[in-house]
Coordinates of C-alpha atoms and ligand atoms in Angstrom, one line a residue:
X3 CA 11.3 -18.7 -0.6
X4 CA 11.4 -18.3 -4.6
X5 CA 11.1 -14.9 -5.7
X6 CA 8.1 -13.8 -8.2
X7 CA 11.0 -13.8 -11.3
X8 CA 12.0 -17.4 -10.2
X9 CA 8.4 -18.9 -10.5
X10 CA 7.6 -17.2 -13.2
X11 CA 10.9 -17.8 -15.4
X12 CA 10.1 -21.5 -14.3
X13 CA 6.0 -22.1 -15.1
X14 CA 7.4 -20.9 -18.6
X15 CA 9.9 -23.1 -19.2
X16 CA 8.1 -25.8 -18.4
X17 CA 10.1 -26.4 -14.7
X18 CA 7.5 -26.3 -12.6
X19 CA 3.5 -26.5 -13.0
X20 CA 1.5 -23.2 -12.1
X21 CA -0.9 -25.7 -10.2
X22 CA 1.8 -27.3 -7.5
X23 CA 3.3 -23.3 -7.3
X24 CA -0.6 -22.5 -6.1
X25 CA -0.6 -26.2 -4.0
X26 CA 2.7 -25.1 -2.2
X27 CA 1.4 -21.8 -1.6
X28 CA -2.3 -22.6 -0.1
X29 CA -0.5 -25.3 2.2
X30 CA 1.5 -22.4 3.7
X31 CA -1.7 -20.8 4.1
X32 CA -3.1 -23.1 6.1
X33 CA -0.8 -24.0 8.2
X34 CA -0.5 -20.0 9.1
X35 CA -3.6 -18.4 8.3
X36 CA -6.4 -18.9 11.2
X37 CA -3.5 -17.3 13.5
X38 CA -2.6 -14.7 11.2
X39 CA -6.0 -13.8 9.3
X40 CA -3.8 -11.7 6.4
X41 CA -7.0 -12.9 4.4
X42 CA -10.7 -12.1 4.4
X43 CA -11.1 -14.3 1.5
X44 CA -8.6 -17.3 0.1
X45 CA -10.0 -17.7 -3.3
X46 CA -8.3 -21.2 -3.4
X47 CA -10.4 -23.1 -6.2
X48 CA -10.7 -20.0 -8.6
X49 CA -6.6 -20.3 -8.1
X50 CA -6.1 -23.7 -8.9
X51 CA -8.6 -23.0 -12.1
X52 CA -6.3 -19.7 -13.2
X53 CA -3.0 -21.9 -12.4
X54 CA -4.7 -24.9 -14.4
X55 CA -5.3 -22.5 -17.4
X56 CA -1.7 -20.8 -17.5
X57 CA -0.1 -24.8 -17.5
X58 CA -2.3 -25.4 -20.2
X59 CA -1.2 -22.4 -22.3
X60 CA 2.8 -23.5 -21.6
X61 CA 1.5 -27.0 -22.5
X62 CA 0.3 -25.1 -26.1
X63 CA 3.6 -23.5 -26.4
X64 CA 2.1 -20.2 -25.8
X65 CA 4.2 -17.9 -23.6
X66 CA 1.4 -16.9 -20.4
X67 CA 3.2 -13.9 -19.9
X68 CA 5.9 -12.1 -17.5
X69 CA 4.0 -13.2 -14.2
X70 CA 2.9 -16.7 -15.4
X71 CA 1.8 -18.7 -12.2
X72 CA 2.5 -16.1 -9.9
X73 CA 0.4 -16.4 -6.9
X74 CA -0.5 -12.7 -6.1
X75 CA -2.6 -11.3 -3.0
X76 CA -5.4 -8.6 -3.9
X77 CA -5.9 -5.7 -0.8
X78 CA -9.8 -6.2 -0.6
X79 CA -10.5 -2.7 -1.8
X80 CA -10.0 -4.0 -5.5
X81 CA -12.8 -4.9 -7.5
X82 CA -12.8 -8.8 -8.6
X83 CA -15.8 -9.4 -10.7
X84 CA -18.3 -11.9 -9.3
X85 CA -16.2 -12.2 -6.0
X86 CA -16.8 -10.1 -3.1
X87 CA -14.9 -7.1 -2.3
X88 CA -15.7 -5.9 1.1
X89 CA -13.2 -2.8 2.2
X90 CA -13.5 -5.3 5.6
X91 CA -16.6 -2.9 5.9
X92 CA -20.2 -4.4 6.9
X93 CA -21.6 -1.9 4.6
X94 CA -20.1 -3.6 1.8
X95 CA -21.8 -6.9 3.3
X96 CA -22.9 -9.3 0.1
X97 CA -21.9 -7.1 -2.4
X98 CA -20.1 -8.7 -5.8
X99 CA -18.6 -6.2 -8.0
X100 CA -20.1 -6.5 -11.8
X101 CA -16.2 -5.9 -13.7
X102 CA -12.4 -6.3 -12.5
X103 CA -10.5 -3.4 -11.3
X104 CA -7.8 -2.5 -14.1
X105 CA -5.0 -3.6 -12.4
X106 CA -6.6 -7.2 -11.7
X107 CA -7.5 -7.6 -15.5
X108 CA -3.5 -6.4 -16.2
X109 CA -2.3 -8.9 -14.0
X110 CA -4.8 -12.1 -14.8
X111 CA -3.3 -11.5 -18.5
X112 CA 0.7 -11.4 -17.2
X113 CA -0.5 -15.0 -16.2
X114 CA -0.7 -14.3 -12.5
X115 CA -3.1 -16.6 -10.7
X116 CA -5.2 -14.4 -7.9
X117 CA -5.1 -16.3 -4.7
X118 CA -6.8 -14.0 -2.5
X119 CA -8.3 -11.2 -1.3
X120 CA -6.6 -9.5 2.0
X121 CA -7.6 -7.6 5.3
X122 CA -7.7 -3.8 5.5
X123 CA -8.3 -1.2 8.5
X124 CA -12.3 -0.4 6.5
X125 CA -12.2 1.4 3.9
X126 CA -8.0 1.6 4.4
X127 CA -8.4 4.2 7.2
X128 CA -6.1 3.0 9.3
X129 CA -2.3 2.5 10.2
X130 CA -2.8 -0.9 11.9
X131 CA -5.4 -3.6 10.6
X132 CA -7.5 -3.1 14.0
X133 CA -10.1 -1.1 11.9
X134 CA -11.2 -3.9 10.1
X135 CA -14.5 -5.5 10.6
X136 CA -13.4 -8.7 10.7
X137 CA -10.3 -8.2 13.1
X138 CA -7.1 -7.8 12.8
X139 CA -4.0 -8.9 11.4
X140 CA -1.4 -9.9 12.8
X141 CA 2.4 -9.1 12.4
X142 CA 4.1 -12.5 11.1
X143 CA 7.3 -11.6 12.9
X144 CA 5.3 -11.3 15.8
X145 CA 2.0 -12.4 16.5
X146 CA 1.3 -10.2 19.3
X147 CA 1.8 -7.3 17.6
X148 CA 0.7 -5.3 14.4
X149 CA 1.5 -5.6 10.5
X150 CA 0.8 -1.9 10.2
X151 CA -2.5 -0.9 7.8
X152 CA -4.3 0.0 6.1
X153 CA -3.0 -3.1 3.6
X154 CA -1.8 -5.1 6.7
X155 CA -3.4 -8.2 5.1
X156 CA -1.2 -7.9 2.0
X157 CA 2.2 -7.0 3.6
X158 CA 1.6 -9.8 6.2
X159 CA 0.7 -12.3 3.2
X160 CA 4.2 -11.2 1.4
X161 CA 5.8 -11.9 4.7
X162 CA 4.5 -14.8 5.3
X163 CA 4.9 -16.3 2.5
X164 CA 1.2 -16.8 1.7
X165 CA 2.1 -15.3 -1.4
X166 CA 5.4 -13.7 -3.2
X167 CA 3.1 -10.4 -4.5
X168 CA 1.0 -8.6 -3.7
X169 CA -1.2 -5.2 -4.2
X170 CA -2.1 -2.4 -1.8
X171 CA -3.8 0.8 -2.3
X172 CA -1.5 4.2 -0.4
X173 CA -3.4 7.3 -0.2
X174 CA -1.2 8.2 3.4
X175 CA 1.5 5.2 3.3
X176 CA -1.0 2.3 3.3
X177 CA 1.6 0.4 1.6
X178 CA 5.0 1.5 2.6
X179 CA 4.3 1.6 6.5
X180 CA 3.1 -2.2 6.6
X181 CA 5.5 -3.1 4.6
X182 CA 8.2 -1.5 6.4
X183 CA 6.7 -3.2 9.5
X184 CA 6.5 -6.9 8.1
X185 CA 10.2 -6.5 6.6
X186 CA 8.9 -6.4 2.9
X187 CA 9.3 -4.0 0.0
X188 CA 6.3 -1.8 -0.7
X189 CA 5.7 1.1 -3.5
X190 CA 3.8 3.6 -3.8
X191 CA 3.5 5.0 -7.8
X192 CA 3.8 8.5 -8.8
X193 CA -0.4 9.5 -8.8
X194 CA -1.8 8.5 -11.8
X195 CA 1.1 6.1 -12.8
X196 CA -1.5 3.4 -12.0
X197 CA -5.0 3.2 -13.2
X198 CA -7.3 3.1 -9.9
X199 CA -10.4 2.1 -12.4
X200 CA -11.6 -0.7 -9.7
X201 CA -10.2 0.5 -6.6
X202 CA -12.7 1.3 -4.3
X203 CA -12.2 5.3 -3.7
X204 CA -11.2 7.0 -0.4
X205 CA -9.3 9.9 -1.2
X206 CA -9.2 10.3 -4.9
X207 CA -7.0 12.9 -5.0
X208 CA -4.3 10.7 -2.9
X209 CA -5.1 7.0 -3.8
X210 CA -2.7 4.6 -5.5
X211 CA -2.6 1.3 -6.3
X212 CA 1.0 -0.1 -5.8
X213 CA 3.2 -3.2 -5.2
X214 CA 4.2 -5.7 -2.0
X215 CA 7.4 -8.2 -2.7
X216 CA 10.0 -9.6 -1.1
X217 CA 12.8 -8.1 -3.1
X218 CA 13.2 -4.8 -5.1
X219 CA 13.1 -6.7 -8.2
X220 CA 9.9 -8.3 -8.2
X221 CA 8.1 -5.0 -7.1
X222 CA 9.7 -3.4 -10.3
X223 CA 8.2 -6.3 -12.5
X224 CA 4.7 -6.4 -10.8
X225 CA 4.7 -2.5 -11.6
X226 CA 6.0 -2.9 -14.6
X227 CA 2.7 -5.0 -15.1
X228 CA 0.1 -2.8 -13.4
X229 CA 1.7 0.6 -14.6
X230 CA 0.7 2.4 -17.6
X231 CA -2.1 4.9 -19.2
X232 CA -5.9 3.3 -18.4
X233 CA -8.8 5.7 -20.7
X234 CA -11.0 4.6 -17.8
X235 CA -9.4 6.7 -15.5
X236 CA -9.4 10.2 -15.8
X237 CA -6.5 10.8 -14.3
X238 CA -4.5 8.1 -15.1
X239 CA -1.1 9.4 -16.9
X240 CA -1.1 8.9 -20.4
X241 CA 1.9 7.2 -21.3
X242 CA 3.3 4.0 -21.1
X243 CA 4.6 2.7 -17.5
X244 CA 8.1 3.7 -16.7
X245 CA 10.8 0.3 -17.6
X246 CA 12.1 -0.3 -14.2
X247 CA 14.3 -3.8 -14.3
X248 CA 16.9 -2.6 -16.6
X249 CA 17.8 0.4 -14.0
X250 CA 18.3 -2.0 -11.0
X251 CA 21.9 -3.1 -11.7
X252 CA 22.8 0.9 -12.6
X253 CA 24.6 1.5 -9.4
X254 CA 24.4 4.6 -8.0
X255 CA 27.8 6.3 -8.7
X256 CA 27.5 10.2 -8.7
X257 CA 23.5 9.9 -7.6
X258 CA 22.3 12.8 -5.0
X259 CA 20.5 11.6 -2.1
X260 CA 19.1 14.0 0.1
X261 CA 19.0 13.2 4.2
X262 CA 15.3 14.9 4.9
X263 CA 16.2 16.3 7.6
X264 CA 12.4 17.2 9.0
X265 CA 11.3 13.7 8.3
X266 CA 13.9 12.0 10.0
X267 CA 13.6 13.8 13.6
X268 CA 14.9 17.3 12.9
X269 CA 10.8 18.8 13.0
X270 CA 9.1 16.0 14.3
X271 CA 8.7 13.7 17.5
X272 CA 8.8 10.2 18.0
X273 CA 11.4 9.0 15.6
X274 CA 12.5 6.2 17.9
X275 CA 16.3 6.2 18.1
X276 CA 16.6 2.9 16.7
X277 CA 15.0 3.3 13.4
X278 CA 17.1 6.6 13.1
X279 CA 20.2 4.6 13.2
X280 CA 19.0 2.3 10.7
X281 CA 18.3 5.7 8.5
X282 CA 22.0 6.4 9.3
X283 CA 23.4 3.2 8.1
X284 CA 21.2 3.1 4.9
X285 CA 22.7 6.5 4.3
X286 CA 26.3 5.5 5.1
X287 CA 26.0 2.3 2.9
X288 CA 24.2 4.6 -0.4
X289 CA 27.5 6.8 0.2
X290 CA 29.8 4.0 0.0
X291 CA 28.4 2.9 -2.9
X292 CA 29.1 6.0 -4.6
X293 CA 26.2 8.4 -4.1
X294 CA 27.1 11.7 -3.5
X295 CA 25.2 12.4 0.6
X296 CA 23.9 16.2 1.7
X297 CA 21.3 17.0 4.0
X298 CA 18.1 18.9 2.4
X299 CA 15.7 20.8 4.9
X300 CA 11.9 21.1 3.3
X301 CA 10.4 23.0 6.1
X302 CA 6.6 22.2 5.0
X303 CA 7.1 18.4 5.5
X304 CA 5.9 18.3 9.0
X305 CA 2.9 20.0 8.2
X306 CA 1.6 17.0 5.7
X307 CA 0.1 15.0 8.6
X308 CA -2.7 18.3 9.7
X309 CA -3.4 18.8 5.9
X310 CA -3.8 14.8 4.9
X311 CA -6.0 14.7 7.8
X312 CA -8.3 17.8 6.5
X313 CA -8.1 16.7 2.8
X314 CA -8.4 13.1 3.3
X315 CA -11.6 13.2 5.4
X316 CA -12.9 15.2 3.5
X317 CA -12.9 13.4 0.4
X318 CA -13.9 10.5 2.4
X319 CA -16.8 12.0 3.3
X320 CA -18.0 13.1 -0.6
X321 CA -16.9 9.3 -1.5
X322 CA -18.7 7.2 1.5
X323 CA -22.2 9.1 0.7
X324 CA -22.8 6.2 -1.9
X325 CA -23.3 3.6 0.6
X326 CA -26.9 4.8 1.1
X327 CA -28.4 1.1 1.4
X328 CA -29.6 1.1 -2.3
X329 CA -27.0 1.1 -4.5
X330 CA -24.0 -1.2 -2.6
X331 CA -24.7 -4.6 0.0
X332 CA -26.1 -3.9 3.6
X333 CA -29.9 -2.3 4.0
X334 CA -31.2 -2.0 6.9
X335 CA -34.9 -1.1 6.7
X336 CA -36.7 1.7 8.3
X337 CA -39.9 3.3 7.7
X338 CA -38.8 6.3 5.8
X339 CA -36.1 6.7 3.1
X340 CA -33.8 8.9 5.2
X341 CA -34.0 6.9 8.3
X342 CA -33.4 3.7 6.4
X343 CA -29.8 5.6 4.6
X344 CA -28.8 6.6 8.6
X345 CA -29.8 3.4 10.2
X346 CA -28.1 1.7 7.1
X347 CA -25.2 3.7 8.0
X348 CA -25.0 3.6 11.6
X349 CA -24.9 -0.3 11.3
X350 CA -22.5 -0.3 8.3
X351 CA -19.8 1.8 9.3
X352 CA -17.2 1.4 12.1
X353 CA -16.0 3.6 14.3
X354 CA -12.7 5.2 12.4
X355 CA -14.7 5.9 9.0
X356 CA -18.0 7.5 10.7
X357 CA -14.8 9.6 12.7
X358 CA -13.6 10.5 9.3
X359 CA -17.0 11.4 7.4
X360 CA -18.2 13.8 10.5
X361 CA -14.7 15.3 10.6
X362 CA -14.6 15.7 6.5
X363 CA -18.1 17.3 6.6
X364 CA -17.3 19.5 9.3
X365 CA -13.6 20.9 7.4
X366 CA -15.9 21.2 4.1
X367 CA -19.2 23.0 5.7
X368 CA -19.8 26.6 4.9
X369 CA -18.5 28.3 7.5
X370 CA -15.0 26.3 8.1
X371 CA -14.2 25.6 4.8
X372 CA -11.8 28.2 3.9
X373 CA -10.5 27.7 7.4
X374 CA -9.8 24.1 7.4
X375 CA -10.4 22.5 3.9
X376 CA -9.1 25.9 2.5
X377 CA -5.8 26.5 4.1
X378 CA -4.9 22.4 3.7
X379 CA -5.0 23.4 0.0
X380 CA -2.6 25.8 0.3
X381 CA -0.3 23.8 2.8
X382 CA -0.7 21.1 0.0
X383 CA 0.7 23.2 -2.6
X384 CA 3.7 24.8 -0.5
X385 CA 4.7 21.4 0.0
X386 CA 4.7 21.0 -3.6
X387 CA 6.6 23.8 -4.2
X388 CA 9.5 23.3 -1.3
X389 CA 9.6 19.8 -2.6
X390 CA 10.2 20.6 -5.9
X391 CA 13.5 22.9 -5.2
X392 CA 15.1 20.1 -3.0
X393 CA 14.4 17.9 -6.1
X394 CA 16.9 20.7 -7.9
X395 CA 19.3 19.7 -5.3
X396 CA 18.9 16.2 -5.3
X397 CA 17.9 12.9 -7.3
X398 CA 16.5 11.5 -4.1
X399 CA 15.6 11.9 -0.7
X400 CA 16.0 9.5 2.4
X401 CA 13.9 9.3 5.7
X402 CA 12.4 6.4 8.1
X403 CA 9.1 4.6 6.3
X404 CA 7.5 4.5 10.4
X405 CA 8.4 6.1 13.5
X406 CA 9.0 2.7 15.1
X407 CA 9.2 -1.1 14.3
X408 CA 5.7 -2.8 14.4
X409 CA 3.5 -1.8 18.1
X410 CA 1.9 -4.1 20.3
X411 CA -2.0 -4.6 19.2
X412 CA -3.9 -2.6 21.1
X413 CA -1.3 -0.3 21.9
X414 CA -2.8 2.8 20.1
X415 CA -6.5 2.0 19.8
X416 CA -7.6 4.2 22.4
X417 CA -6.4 7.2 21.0
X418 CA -6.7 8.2 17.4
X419 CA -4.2 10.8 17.1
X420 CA -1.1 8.6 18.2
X421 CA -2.4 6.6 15.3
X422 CA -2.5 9.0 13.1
X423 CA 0.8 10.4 13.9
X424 CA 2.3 7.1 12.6
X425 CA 1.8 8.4 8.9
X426 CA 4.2 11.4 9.7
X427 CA 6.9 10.2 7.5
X428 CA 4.4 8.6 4.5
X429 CA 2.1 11.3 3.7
X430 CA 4.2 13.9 1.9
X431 CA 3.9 11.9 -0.9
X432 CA 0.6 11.7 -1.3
X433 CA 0.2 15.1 -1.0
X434 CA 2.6 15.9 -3.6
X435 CA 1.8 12.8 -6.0
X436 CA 5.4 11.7 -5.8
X437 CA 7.0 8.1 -5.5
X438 CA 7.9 6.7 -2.9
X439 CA 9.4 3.0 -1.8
X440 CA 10.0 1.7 1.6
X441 CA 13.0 -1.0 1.5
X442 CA 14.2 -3.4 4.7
X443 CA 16.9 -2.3 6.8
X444 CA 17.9 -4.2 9.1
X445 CA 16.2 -4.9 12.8
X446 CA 15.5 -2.5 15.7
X447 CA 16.4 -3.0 19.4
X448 CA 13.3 -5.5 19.2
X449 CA 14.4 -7.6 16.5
X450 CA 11.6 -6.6 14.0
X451 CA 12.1 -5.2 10.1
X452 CA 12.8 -1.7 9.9
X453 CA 12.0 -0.1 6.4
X454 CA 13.9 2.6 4.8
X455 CA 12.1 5.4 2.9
X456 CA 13.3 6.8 -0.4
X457 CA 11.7 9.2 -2.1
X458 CA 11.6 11.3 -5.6
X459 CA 9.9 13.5 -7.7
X460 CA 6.5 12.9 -10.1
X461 CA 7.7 9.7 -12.7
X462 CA 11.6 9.4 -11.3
X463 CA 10.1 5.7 -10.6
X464 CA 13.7 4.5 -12.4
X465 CA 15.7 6.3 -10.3
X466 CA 14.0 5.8 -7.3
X467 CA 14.1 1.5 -8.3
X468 CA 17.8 1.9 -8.9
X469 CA 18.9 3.7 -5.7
X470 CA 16.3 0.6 -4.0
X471 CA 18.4 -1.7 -5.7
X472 CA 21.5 -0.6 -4.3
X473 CA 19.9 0.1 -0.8
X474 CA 19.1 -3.4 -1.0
X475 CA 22.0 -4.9 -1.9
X476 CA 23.5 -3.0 1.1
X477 CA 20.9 -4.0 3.7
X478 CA 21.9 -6.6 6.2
X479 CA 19.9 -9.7 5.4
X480 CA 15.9 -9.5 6.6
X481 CA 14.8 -11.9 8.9
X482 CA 12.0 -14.1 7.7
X483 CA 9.1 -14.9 9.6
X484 CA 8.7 -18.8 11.4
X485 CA 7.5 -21.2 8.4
X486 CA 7.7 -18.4 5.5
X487 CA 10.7 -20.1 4.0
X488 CA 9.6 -24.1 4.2
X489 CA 8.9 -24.5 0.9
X490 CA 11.1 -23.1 -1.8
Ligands
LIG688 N1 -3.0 5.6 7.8 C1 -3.5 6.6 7.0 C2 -5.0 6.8 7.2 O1 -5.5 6.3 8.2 C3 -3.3 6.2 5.5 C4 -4.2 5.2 5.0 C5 -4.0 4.8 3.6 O2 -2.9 5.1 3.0 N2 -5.0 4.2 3.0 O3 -5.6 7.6 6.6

């Protein structure tokens, strides 16, 4: 399968035509797609009429920019004006957002053609597609089992070579656990090294937009493109994005990774044995290649998962009171204004996001607050804290992306809590704000991807490419999914 850097460098020079790059691309989509369902919208014609424009501009001898032709996937919690953008929520039913999220506009002038948008657990609550109101994804490498969520639809597009990028939002590892499970890179920016103007919010404090490819590489040139200060965000960092492709060939002589030692089954359960080895190997292989290995303890790691699951509710809950049946798609009607907003909302939700709102009200209500909402604070900062003296120590830290390699469907719908604890490795970075990237690593005892988790502090996005890079390089080769590699 070409690489993003491949099509691009050729749509510029005139090699190949953006138009057959799309053509290629939507016939892989349909010979995959009704089993897979990574989309809830293929935007085919509006990508033939982007491609059509950027073959025109080569044609004109202009240059259409670093991304020119690039088919890239869009997690359907990004606003694409005129086009529906449904969170995979009923609520959201007919609505068309009036402008482009930031990171859509960023891309559309890099010259990348938008060929879809992709399924989400609603409102990207979720660690496995299944929360989606349109069903799930599933797994290329596996049909039968899971791509991981809550951007399932994007990781299982890169995988399956619907589509070389794409873009999920993380605000708990939304993009690093599916892409760990679909054997695909997947980043997650330091907060506020991506605009999230256009993003539809859950946690604002926690959301970020970041990057799905198939190599290292094209994730550092998609952030390259998405990255930098946006004055319609408020909390967007202001200063240019962080140059990423000139760091990947640094090598990592003399860098200090630290082994998390917490993370990778020293404070927690359920870090299957398998994925731990892989862990190992990564670890091994970063030494070998010159990085100097020690193993950092940062006690308050395990307790990321009880605080993300105060704090992010709770957000949630403040965010999801604008879908009130006046302002945003579905309305059902009802004789009074109140009973119309909860018969609006008892339709409109599912499930996992009315669990999130009543469990987010109740950790913000008077008398729990400092109890709940309160103390996650304070969990939140002494992570930040601890975190920051093992970044003294070290340039880097290393753990598993998931517990496990991608579950059966199904296998942890019953219970939310096993669900939840599948974020136990993801969420510290959120919390913190810090980067994070999950890479390949070979296969578990099943056969399917593994992804390894490196992390670093606020903005060490160079560093944390570069040690990728290597990691990469290192990896044994990642198996591709059945048809993903047909066309080249
Ligand atoms: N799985 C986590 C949750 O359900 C994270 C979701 C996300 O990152 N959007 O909240």
């Amino acid at each position: 399968m070409s690489t993003a850097r491949d099509i691009a460098a050729d749509v510029r020079s005139g090699r190949r035509r953006a138009r057959d790059v799309v053509e290629e691309h939507l016939a892989r989509i349909a010979t995959r797609e009704d089993e897979l369902h990574a989309f809830n919208l293929v935007m085919a014609d509006a990508a033939r009429a982007a491609a059509d424009r950027v073959d025109r501009a080569v044609a004109a001898g202009e240059d259409p920019g670093p991304l020119a032709g690039v088919p890239v996937a869009l997690k359907d919690n990004l606003c694409t004006r005129g086009v529906p953008t449904t969170c995979s929520s009923r609520i959201l039913e007919g609505w068309r957002p009036p402008y482009d999220a930031t990171v859509v506009t960023r891309l559309v002038a890099a010259g990348a053609v938008v060929i879809g948008k992709t399924n989400l657990d609603e409102f990207a609550m979720g660690s496995s597609t299944e929360n989606s109101a349109f069903g799930p994804t599933r797994n290329p490498h596996d049909p039968s089992r899971v791509p991981g969520g809550s951007s399932g639809g994007s990781a299982a597009a890169v995988a399956a070579g619907f589509a070389p990028l794409a873009l999920g939002s993380d605000t708990g590892g939304s993009i690093r656990q599916p892409a760990a499970l679909c054997g695909v890179v997947g980043m997650k920016p330091t907060y506020g090294g991506v605009s999230r103007y256009g993003l539809v919010a859950f946690a604002s404090s926690l959301d970020q937009i970041g990057p799905f490819a198939l190599d290292v590489a094209d994730a550092a040139t998609l952030l390259e493109v998405i990255g930098g200060h946006d004055p319609a965000d408020s909390t967007s960092i202001p200063e240019p994005a962080p140059r990423l492709l000139g760091e990947l060939d640094r090598g990592v002589e003399g860098l200090r990774v630290g082994i998390l030692t917490e993370l990778c089954g020293q404070g927690i359960e359920g870090i299957a044995p398998d994925v731990r080895a892989r862990v190992d190997e990564a670890t091994a292989a970063l030494a070998a290649a010159g990085a100097v290995v020690e193993e950092v303890s940062v006690p308050s790691s395990t307790l990321g998962l009880s605080a993300y699951y105060l704090i992010a509710p709770a957000e949630a809950s403040s965010n999801l009171a604008r879908y009130d049946g006046v302002r945003y798609g579905l309305r059902v009607d009802a004789p009074t204004t109140g009973e119309m907003n909860t018969a609006t909302r008892t339709a409109g939700f599912g499930d996992e996001v009315k669990r999130r709102i009543m469990l987010g009200t109740y950790a913000l209500s008077a008398g729990y607050y400092d109890a709940f909402y309160g103390k996650a604070q304070r969990v939140r900062t002494l992570m930040i804290e601890e975190f920051a003296a093992a970044y003294e120590r070290v340039d880097v830290l290393i753990c598993p992306t998931s517990p496990t390699t991608a579950f059966p469907l199904g296998a942890k719908t019953a219970d939310p809590l096993t669900m939840y604890l599948n974020d136990v490795c993801t969420i510290p970075s959120n919390l913190t704000g810090h980067p994070a990237i999950s890479v390949p690593f070979g296969t578990g005892d099943d056969g399917l991807p593994v992804g390894v988790q490196l992390l670093g502090p606020a903005r060490a996005e160079p560093v944390l490419f570069r040690a990728a890079a290597a990691l990469e390089a290192a990896a044994p080769p990642t198996p591709r999914p059945a048809g993903a590699e047909v066309v080249s």
